[in-house]
Every structure is written in structure tokens, then in C-alpha cells.
Short mmCIF file of C-alpha atoms in Angstrom, two decimals:
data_model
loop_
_atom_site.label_atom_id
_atom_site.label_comp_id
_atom_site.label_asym_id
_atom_site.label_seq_id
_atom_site.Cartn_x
_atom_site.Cartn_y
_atom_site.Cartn_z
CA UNK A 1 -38.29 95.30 14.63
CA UNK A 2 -36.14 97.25 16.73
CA UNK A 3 -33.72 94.77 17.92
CA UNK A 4 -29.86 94.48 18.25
CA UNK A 5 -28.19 91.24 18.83
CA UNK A 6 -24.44 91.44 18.45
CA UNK A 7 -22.21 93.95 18.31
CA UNK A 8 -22.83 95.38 15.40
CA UNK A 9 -25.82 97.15 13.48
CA UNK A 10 -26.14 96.84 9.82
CA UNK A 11 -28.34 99.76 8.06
CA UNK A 12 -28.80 99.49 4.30
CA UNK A 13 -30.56 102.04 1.78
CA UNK A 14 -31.56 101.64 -1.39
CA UNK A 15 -29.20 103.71 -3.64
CA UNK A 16 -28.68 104.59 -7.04
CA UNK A 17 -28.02 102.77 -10.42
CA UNK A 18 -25.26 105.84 -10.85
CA UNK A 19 -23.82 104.86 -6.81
CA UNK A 20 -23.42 101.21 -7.59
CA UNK A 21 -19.54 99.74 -8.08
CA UNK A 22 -18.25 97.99 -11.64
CA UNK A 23 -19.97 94.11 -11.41
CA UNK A 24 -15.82 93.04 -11.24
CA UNK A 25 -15.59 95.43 -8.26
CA UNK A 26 -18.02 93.81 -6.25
CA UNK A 27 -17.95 90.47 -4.65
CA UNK A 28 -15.45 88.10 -4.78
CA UNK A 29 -14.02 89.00 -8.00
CA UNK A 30 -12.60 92.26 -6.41
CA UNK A 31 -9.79 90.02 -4.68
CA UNK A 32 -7.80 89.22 -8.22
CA UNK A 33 -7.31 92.60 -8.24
CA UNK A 34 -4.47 92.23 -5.82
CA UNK A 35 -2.51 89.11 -7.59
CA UNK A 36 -3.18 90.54 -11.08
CA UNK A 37 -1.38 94.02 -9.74
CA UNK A 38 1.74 92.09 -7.75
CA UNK A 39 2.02 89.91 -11.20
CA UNK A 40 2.07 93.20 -13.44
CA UNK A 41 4.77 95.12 -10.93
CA UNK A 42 6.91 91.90 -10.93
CA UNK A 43 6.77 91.61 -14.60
CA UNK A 44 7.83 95.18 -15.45
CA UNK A 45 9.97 95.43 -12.58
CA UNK A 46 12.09 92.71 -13.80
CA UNK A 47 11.67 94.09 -17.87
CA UNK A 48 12.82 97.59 -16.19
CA UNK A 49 15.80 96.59 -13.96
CA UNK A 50 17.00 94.37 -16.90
CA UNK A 51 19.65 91.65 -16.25
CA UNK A 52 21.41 93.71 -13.07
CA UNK A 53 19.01 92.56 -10.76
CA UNK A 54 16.16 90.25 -11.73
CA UNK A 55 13.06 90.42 -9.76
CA UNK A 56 10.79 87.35 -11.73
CA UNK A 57 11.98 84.93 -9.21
CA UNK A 58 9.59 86.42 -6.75
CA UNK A 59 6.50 85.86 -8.90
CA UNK A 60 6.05 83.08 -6.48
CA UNK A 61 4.52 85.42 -4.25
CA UNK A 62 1.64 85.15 -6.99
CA UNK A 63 -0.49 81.97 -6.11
CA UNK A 64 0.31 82.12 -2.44
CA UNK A 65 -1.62 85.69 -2.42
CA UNK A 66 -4.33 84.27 -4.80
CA UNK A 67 -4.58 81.12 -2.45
CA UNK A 68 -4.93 83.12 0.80
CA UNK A 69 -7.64 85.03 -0.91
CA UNK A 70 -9.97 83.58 -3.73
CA UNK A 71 -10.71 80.42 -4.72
CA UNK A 72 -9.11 77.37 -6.38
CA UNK A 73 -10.10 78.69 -9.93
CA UNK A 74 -8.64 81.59 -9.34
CA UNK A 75 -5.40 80.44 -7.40
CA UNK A 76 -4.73 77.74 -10.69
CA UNK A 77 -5.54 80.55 -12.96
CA UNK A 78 -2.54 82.90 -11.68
CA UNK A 79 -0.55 79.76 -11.27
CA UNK A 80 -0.78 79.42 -15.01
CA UNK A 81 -0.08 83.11 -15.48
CA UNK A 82 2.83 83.32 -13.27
CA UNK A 83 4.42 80.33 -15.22
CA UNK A 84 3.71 81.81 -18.44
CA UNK A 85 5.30 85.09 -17.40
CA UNK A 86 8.39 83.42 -16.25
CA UNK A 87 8.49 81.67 -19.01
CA UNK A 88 8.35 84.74 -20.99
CA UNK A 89 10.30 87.39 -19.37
CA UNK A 90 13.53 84.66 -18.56
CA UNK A 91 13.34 84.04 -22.42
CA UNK A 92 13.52 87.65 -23.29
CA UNK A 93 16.17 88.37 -20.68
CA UNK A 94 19.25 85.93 -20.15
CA UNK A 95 18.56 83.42 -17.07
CA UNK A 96 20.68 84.59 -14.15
CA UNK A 97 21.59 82.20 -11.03
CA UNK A 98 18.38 83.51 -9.46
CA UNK A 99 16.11 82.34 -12.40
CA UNK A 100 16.24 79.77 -15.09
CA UNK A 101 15.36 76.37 -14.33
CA UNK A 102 15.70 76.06 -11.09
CA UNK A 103 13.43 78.94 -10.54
CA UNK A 104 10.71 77.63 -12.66
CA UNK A 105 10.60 74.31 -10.22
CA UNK A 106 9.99 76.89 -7.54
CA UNK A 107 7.94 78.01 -9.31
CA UNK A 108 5.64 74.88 -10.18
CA UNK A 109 5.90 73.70 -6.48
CA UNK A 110 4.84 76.76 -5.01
CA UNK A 111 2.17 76.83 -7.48
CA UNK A 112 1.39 73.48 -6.64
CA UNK A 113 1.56 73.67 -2.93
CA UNK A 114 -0.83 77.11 -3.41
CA UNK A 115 -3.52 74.99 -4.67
CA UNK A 116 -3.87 72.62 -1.86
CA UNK A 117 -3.24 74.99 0.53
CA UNK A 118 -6.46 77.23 -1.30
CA UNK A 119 -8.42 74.16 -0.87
CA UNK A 120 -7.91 73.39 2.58
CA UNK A 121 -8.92 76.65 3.62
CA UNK A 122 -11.89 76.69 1.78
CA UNK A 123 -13.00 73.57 3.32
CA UNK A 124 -12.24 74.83 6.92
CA UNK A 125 -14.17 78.24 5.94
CA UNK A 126 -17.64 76.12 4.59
CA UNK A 127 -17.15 74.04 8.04
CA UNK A 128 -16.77 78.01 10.03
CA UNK A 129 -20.00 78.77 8.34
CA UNK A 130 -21.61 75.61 8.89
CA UNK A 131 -20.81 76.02 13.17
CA UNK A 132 -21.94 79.25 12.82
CA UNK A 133 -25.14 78.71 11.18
CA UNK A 134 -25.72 76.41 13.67
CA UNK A 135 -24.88 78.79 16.43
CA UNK A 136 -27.27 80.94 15.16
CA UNK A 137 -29.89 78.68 15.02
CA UNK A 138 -29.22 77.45 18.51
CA UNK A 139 -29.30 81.34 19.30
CA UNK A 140 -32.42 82.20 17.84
CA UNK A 141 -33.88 78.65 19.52
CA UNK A 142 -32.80 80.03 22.79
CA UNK A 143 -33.90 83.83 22.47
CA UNK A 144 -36.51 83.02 19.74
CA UNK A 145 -36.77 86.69 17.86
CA UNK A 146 -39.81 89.11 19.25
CA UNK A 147 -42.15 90.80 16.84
CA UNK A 148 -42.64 94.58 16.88
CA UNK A 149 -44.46 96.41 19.11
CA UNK A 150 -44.90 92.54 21.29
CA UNK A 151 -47.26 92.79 23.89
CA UNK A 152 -48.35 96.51 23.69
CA UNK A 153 -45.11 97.21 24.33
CA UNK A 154 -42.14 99.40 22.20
CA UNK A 155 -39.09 97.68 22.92
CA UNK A 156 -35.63 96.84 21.75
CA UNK A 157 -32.81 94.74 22.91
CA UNK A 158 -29.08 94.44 23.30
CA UNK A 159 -27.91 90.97 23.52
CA UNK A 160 -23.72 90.74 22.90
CA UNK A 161 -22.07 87.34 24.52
CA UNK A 162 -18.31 87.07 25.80
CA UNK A 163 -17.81 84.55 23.61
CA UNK A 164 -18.38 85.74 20.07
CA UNK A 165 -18.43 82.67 18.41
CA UNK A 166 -20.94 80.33 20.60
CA UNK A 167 -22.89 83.04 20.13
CA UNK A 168 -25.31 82.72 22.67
CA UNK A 169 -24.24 82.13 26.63
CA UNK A 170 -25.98 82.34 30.09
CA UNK A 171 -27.66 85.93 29.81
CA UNK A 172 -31.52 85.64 28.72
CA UNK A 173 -35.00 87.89 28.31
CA UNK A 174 -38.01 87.40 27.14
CA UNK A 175 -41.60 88.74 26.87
CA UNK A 176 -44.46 86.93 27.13
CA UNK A 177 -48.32 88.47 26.15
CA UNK A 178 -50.77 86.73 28.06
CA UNK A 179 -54.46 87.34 29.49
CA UNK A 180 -53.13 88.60 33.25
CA UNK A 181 -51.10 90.98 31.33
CA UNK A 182 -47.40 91.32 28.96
CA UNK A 183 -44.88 89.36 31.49
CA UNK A 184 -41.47 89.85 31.13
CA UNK A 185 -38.28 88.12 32.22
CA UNK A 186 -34.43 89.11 32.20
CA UNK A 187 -31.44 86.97 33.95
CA UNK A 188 -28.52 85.63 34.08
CA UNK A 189 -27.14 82.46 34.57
CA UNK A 190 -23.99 81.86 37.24
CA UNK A 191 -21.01 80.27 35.14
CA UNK A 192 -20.27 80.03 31.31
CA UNK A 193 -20.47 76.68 28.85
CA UNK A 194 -22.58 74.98 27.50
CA UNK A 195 -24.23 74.19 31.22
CA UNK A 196 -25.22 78.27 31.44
CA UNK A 197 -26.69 78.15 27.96
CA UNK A 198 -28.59 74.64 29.15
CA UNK A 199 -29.93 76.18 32.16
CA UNK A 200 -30.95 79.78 30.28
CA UNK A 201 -33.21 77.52 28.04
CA UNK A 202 -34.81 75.59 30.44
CA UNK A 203 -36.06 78.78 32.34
CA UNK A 204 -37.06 80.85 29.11
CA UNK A 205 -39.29 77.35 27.85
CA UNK A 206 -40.72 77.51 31.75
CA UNK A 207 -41.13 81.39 31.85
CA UNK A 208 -43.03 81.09 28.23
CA UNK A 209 -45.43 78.50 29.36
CA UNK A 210 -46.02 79.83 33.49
CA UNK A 211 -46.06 83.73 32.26
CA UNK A 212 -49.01 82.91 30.07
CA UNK A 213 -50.95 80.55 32.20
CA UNK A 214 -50.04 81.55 36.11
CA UNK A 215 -52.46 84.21 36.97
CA UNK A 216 -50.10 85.75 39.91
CA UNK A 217 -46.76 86.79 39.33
CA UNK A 218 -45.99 85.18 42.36
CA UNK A 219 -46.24 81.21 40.78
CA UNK A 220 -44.40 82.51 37.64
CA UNK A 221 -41.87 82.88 40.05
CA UNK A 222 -42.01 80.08 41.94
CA UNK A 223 -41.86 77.88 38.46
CA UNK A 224 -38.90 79.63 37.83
CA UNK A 225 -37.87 78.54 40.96
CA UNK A 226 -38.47 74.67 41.27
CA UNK A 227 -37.07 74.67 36.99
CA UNK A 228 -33.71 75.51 38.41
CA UNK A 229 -33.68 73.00 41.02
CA UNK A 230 -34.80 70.38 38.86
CA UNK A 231 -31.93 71.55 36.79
CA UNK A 232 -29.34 71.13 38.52
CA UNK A 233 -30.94 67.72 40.14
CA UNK A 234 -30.08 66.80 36.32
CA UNK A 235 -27.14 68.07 35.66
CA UNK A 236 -25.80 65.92 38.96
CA UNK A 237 -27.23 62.97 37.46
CA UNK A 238 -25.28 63.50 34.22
CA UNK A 239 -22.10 63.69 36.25
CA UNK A 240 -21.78 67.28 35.20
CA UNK A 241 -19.56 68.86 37.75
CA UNK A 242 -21.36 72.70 38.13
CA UNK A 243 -22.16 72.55 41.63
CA UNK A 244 -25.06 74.41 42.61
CA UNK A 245 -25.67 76.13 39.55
CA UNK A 246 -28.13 79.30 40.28
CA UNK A 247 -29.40 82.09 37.94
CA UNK A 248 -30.22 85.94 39.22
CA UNK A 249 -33.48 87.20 37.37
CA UNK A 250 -36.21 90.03 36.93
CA UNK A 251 -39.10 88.61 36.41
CA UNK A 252 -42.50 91.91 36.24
CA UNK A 253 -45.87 92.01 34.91
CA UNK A 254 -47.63 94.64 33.23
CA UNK A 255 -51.20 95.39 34.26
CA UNK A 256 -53.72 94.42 31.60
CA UNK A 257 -55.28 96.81 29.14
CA UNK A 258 -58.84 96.51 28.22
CA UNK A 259 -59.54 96.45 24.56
CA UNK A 260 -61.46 99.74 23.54
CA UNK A 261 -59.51 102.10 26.16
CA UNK A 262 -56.85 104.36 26.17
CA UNK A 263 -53.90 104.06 28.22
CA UNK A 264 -53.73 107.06 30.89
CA UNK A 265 -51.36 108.40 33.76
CA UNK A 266 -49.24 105.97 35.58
CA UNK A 267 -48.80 102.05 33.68
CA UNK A 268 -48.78 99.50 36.82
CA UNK A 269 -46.66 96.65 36.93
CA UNK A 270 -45.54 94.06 39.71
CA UNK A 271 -42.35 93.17 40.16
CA UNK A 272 -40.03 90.52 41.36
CA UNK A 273 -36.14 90.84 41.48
CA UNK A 274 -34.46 87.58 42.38
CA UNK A 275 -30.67 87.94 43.50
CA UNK A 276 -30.53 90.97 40.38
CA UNK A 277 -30.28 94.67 40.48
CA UNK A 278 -33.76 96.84 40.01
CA UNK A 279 -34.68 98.16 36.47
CA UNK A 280 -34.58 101.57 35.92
CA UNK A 281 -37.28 104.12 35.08
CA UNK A 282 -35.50 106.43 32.42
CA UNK A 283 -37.41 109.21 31.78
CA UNK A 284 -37.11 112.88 30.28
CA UNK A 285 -37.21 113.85 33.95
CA UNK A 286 -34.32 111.93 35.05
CA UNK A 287 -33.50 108.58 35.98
CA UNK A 288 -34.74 106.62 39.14
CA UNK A 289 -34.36 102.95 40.27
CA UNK A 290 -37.44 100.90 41.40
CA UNK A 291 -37.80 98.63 44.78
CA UNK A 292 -36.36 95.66 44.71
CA UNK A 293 -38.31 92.83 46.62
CA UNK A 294 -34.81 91.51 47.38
CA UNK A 295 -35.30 88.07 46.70
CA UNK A 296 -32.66 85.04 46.58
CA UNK A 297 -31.47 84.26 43.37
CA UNK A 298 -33.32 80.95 41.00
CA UNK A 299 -32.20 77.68 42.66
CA UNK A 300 -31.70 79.13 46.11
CA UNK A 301 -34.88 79.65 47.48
CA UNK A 302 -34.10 77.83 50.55
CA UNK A 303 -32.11 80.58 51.80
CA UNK A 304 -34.97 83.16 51.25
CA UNK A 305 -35.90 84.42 54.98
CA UNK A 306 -38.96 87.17 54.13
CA UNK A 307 -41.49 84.19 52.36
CA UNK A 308 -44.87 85.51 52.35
CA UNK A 309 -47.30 82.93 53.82
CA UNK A 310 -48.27 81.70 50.73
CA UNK A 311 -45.32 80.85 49.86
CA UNK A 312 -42.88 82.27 46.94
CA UNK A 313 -40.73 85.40 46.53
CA UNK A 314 -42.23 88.66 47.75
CA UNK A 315 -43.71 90.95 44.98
CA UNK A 316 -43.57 94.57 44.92
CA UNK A 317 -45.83 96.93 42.77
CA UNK A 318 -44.13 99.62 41.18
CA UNK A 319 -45.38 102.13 38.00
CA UNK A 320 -43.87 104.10 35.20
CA UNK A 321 -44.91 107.59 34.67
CA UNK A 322 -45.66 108.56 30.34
CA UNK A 323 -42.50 109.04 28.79
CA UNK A 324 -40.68 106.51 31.26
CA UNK A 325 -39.05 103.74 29.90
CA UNK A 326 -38.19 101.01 31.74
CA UNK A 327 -34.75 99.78 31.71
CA UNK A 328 -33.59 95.99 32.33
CA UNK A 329 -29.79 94.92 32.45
CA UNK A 330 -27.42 92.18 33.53
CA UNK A 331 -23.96 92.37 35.38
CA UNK A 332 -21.78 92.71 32.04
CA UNK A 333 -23.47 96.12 32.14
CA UNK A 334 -23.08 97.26 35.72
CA UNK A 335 -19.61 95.49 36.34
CA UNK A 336 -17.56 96.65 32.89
CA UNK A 337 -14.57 97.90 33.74
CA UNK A 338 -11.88 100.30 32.57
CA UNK A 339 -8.61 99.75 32.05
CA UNK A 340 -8.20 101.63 35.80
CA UNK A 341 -10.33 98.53 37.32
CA UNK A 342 -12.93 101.28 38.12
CA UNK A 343 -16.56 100.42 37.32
CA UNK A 344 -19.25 101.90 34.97
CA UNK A 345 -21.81 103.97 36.74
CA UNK A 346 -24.75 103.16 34.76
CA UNK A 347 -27.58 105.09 36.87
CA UNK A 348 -24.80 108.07 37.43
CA UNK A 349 -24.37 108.42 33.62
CA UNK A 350 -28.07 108.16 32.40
CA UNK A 351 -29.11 110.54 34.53
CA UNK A 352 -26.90 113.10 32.99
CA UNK A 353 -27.57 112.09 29.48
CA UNK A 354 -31.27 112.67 29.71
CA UNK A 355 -30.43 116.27 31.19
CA UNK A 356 -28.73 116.57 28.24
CA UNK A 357 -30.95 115.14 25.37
CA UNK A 358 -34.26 114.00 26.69
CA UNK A 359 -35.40 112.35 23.58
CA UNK A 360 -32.72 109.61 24.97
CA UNK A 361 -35.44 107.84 26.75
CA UNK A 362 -37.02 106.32 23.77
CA UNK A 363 -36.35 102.53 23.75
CA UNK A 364 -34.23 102.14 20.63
CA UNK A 365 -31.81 104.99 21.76
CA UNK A 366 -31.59 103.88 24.79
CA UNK A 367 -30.19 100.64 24.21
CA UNK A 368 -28.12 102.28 21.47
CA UNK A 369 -26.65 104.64 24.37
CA UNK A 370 -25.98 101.82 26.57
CA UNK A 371 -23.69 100.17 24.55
CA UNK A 372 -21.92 102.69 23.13
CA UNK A 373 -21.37 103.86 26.70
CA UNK A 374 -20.06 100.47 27.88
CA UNK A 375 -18.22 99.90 24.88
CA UNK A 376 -16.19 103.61 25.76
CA UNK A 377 -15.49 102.53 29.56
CA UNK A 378 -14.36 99.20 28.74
CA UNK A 379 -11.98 100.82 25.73
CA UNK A 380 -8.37 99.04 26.30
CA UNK A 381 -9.56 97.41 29.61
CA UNK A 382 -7.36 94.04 30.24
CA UNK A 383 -10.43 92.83 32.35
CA UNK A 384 -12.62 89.79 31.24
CA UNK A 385 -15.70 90.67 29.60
CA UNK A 386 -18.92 89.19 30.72
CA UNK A 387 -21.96 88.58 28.56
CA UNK A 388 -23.66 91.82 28.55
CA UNK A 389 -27.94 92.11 27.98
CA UNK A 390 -30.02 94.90 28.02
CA UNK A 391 -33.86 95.60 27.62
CA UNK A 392 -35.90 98.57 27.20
CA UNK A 393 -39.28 98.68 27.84
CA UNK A 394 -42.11 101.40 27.09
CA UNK A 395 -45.74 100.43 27.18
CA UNK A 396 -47.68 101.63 23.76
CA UNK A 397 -50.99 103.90 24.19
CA UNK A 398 -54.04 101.77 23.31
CA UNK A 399 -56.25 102.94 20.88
CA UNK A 400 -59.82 102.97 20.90
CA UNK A 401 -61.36 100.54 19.29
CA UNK A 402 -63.71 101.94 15.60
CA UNK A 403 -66.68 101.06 15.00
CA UNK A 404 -67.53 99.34 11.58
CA UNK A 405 -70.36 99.73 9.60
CA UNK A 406 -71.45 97.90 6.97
#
């Protein structure tokens, strides 16, 4: 699965028995490291400089190292050694004002206070992990993960939020398979909270169902449509303050493929931009926008003016050439900013990278460019980042169907 949610991309490799680290290297037991070293250089500091200047006083430093990074085991077992030590190197040396036993009740209070302070930060790092498991669930409930190769399609994703620990926020795609062809759906939902996040699932659950069981682009649209109003009818009733709350989308279609055939010349789609900037086509021969049916964004469809007479947003039909990849994004793409205020030029910058390395229109490299484009412009920018999506789409060549004999 080619997909990247996050900001980061984790690649692992099976490696050696000769590559691998010591067991105590690895893990959490690489952390004593640091107290055992700051206990040794204490003790032989203070053996070295003798009674001139006595350094065993700051073995105190010990268990608040050990508490702020392993365990409680660990932070009582250098508690105990730092004790012992004192005990050990002030017996062999003659206490100074700095040490004997006023020093060692340091000692034992810092020690003690180490421990509790240990286990209050473990507790508040179990209840981290706890939110974000649940974040992640709530995540993956929201933009439910897409199996490879979905829909006769080669895809891959971007999805990074503003707020890195929610996790998820108003941005949302999704692509359904279904017998009028592979629908697909990217937006973005006005406003932040939990009320964006509401809204984003209540359109992807209503894309899921009308993209597989409207026949016409046209009423997945409209669905989309009359889901948002009844959203925010809903929201009112809670007494949730969000006003009119509206979402800009791309909603397309891929034409059908008939099983047994080949997939030739130009792949059709319709489709319907509501309130959101065209895809791209991103091809080896450049880079080139496709109409936009210029329709009012989700939960305004009141102020459309152009309404065919059958009602709904106006469709138009577009195509990607072989080799094209279509390329869906949201505003945290098109409005990043540098630290000059100026905007990234997303179309502008594409079309020189393919000039450069056409092999760039491939789905997963794609994406990958995107980002680490945005990420560049955006480098020391004191603007507020937005959630940023991104989706690449490339229809797959059907194969003929074999024959099977017995």
C-alpha cells in the first residue's frame, strides 16, 4: 500500500545478525547508560580532586536524570547507588561543609522526590498513548485505510493535519469502486474542531454509500449536498455555534472497465468541483489543469445560479491521456506560505519538475514531491498552517481475462 499519512515515512529492511546493536543497547535499557556515566564521573571526580573541592554533593543530579528518563526500577535502583557512593566516597575522604550529613538528607529527599516524580510521568505518558491510540482509531474510522491498487486504480495519499495531535481534522478523500465506475471524493471542511472533523465524517459515510449506488455523478453530488445541510440543521439544534458550516469538494467518476478488455488511449472521467480548485493532469508531457464546472461549495447550493434542469451541480467530462496522473489537493497545499507571505505555485513548479525528471508523474513520487516541496516553501514561515491533503490518481491497464482449462 502506497500510502502516507503524517509527516513522516518509516522504511525498514531486514538487516544482518552482524548489523544488529548489543541487546543492552537497544530499547529502553540504553537510557541507564546516561545516569550510570554522570554517577562514575562524579565518583572519580570527587576521588581525583580529593578534599580541595568535593564534587559528591552533586550526585543528586543522579535520580533526577534516571527519573526524567527510565522507569521507577531504574530511578530507585540509582537512588540506591548514589547513596551507597556517598556513603562510600565521604567515608574515604573527610566530610567537608558541602557533604556529610547534611548532604546525605539531600541526598535521600532528592532521591525520594525522583521517585514520585518518575511515576507521575509515567502515568501521564500511558494516558498520552492512550489519547493517541484513540486518535488514531478515530483517524482511521474517519479515513478508513484503502487497499492497493483500489478500484483499478494506482494511488497514494498525503494526509498531514495542523494539529498533530487530534490527528485527524476537516480535510477528507476517499475512493469508492462501484458498478457505474471507481468514484472518488476529496474536500475540505470550512473551520477546525471537532465540528470540521464531525462534518468530514458525515460526508465520507454519505459519499461511500451514494458513490456506489447513484448511477449519475450528478445525485452523488446532490447527496453530498442535502448531508451538509442536514448537518448543520444539527449542529444548530445542539446549540453548537458554527454558523453556516460549508465544505469545498471534488467529487469525479471514472468510466467503467469491462472485465476481459484492455484499457486503451484516453481514460474518461466526469467531474464535479464544488467551491475547490481543478485536479491536475501531471504527465511526462507537462502539467495541465482540468475544467472546473464551478460549482458552489457543500451546504450552499442555494446560491448556485447555472443548475441544470434536472437539478444538481453541473458536470463536466474531462480525460487523462496514458502516463497522466491525476492530481487532487486541498488549500493547505495551494495557500502555504513562506516566510515572505508569498504563496506556493503548485501548477508553476510541477510543470518544471516533470521537464526535469519525467518519471515524477508516477503516483507515489508525486505525492512524495508535493510535500517535500511544501514542506521547503513553508521552511521558517510564521504563518498558520492549514491541514494539508493530497491524492494521486492513475488508472491501472486491465488485463485480459485467461482462459482456464481443466
Amino acid at each position: 500500500m502506497r500510502r502516507v499519512q503524517g509527516d513522516a515515512t518509516t522504511l525498514t529492511r531486514p538487516g544482518r545478525a552482524g548489523d544488529r546493536p548489543l541487546p543492552w543497547l537497544r530499547g529502553r535499557h540504553a537510557v541507564w547508560a546516561l545516569p550510570a556515566l554522570l554517577l562514575v564521573l562524579i565518583v572519580f571526580g570527587d576521588l581525583w580532586t580529593g578534599t580541595d573541592f568535593r564534587m559528591i554533593a552533586w550526585v543528586v543530579m543522579v535520580p533526577a536524570l534516571t527519573a526524567a528518563l527510565a522507569g521507577v526500577g531504574a530511578t530507585v535502583v540509582f537512588s540506591v547507588l548514589s547513596l551507597l557512593a556517598y556513603l562510600l566516597v565521604d567515608g574515604v575522604l573527610s566530610p567537608g561543609p558541602e557533604t556529610g550529613l547534611p548532604g546525605l538528607l539531600l541526598l535521600v529527599a532528592a532521591s525520594v522526590v525522583s521517585v514520585a516524580a518518575c511515576g507521575v510521568r509515567q502515568a501521564n505518558e500511558r494516558r498520552a498513548r492512550r489519547l493517541s491510540l484513540a486518535a488514531d482509531v478515530v483517524r482511521d474510522t474517519v479515513l478508513r485505510p484503502l487497499p492497493f491498487h483500489w478500484g483499478g486504480l494506482d494511488w497514494s495519499a498525503l494526509y498531514v493535519t495542523a494539529d498533530h495531535v487530534a490527528r485527524v481534522g476537516g480535510d477528507f478523500y476517499d475512493l469508492q469502486p462501484s458498478p457505474h465506475g471507481t468514484r472518488g471524493v476529496l474536500g475540505d471542511v470550512q473551520g477546525k474542531g471537532l465540528g470540521a472533523v464531525a462534518a468530514a465524517a458525515v460526508l465520507l459515510g454519505t459519499f461511500r454509500e451514494a458513490g456506489y449506488h447513484e448511477g449519475r455523478l450528478r445525485d452523488v453530488a446532490r447527496r453530498l449536498e442535502t448531508r451538509m445541510k442536514r448537518q448543520q440543521v444539527y449542529s444548530r439544534f445542539l446549540g453548537q455555534d458554527e454558523g453556516d458550516r460549508f465544505a469545498t469538494a471534488v467529487v469525479l467518476s471514472f468510466d467503467p472497465v469491462e472485465p476481459g478488455t484492455v484499457r486503451s488511449g484516453t481514460s474518461g472521467l466526469d467531474l464535479v468541483t464544488l467551491g475547490h480548485e481543478p485536479p491536475l493532469a501531471v504527465g511526462p508531457d507537462g502539467v495541465r489543469p482540468l475544467p472546473s464546472s464551478d460549482g458552489v461549495p457543500l451546504g450552499m447550493g442555494e446560491l448556485a445560479c447555472d443548475v441544470p434542469e434536472d437539478g444538481g451541480p453541473r458536470i463536466v467530462r474531462g480525460g487523462l491521456e496514458p502516463g497522466e496522473t491525476l492530481l487532487l489537493f486541498t488549500d493547505g497545499v495551494t495557500e502555504a506560505r513562506d516566510r515572505h507571505g508569498a504563496f506556493y505555485s503548485l501548477h508553476e513548479d510541477l510543470a518544471r519538475a516533470v521537464v526535469e525528471d519525467p518519471g515524477l508523474a508516477r503516483p507515489d513520487r508525486l505525492v512524495r514531491y508535493v510535500r517535500d516541496a511544501v514542506e521547503r516553501h513553508v521552511s521558517g514561515s510564521r504563518w498558520e498552517a492549514d491541514d494539508l491533503t493530497v491524492l494521486a490518481l492513475k488508472p491501472l491497464p486491465v488485463e485480459p481475462q485467461r482462459e482456464e482449462f481443466p
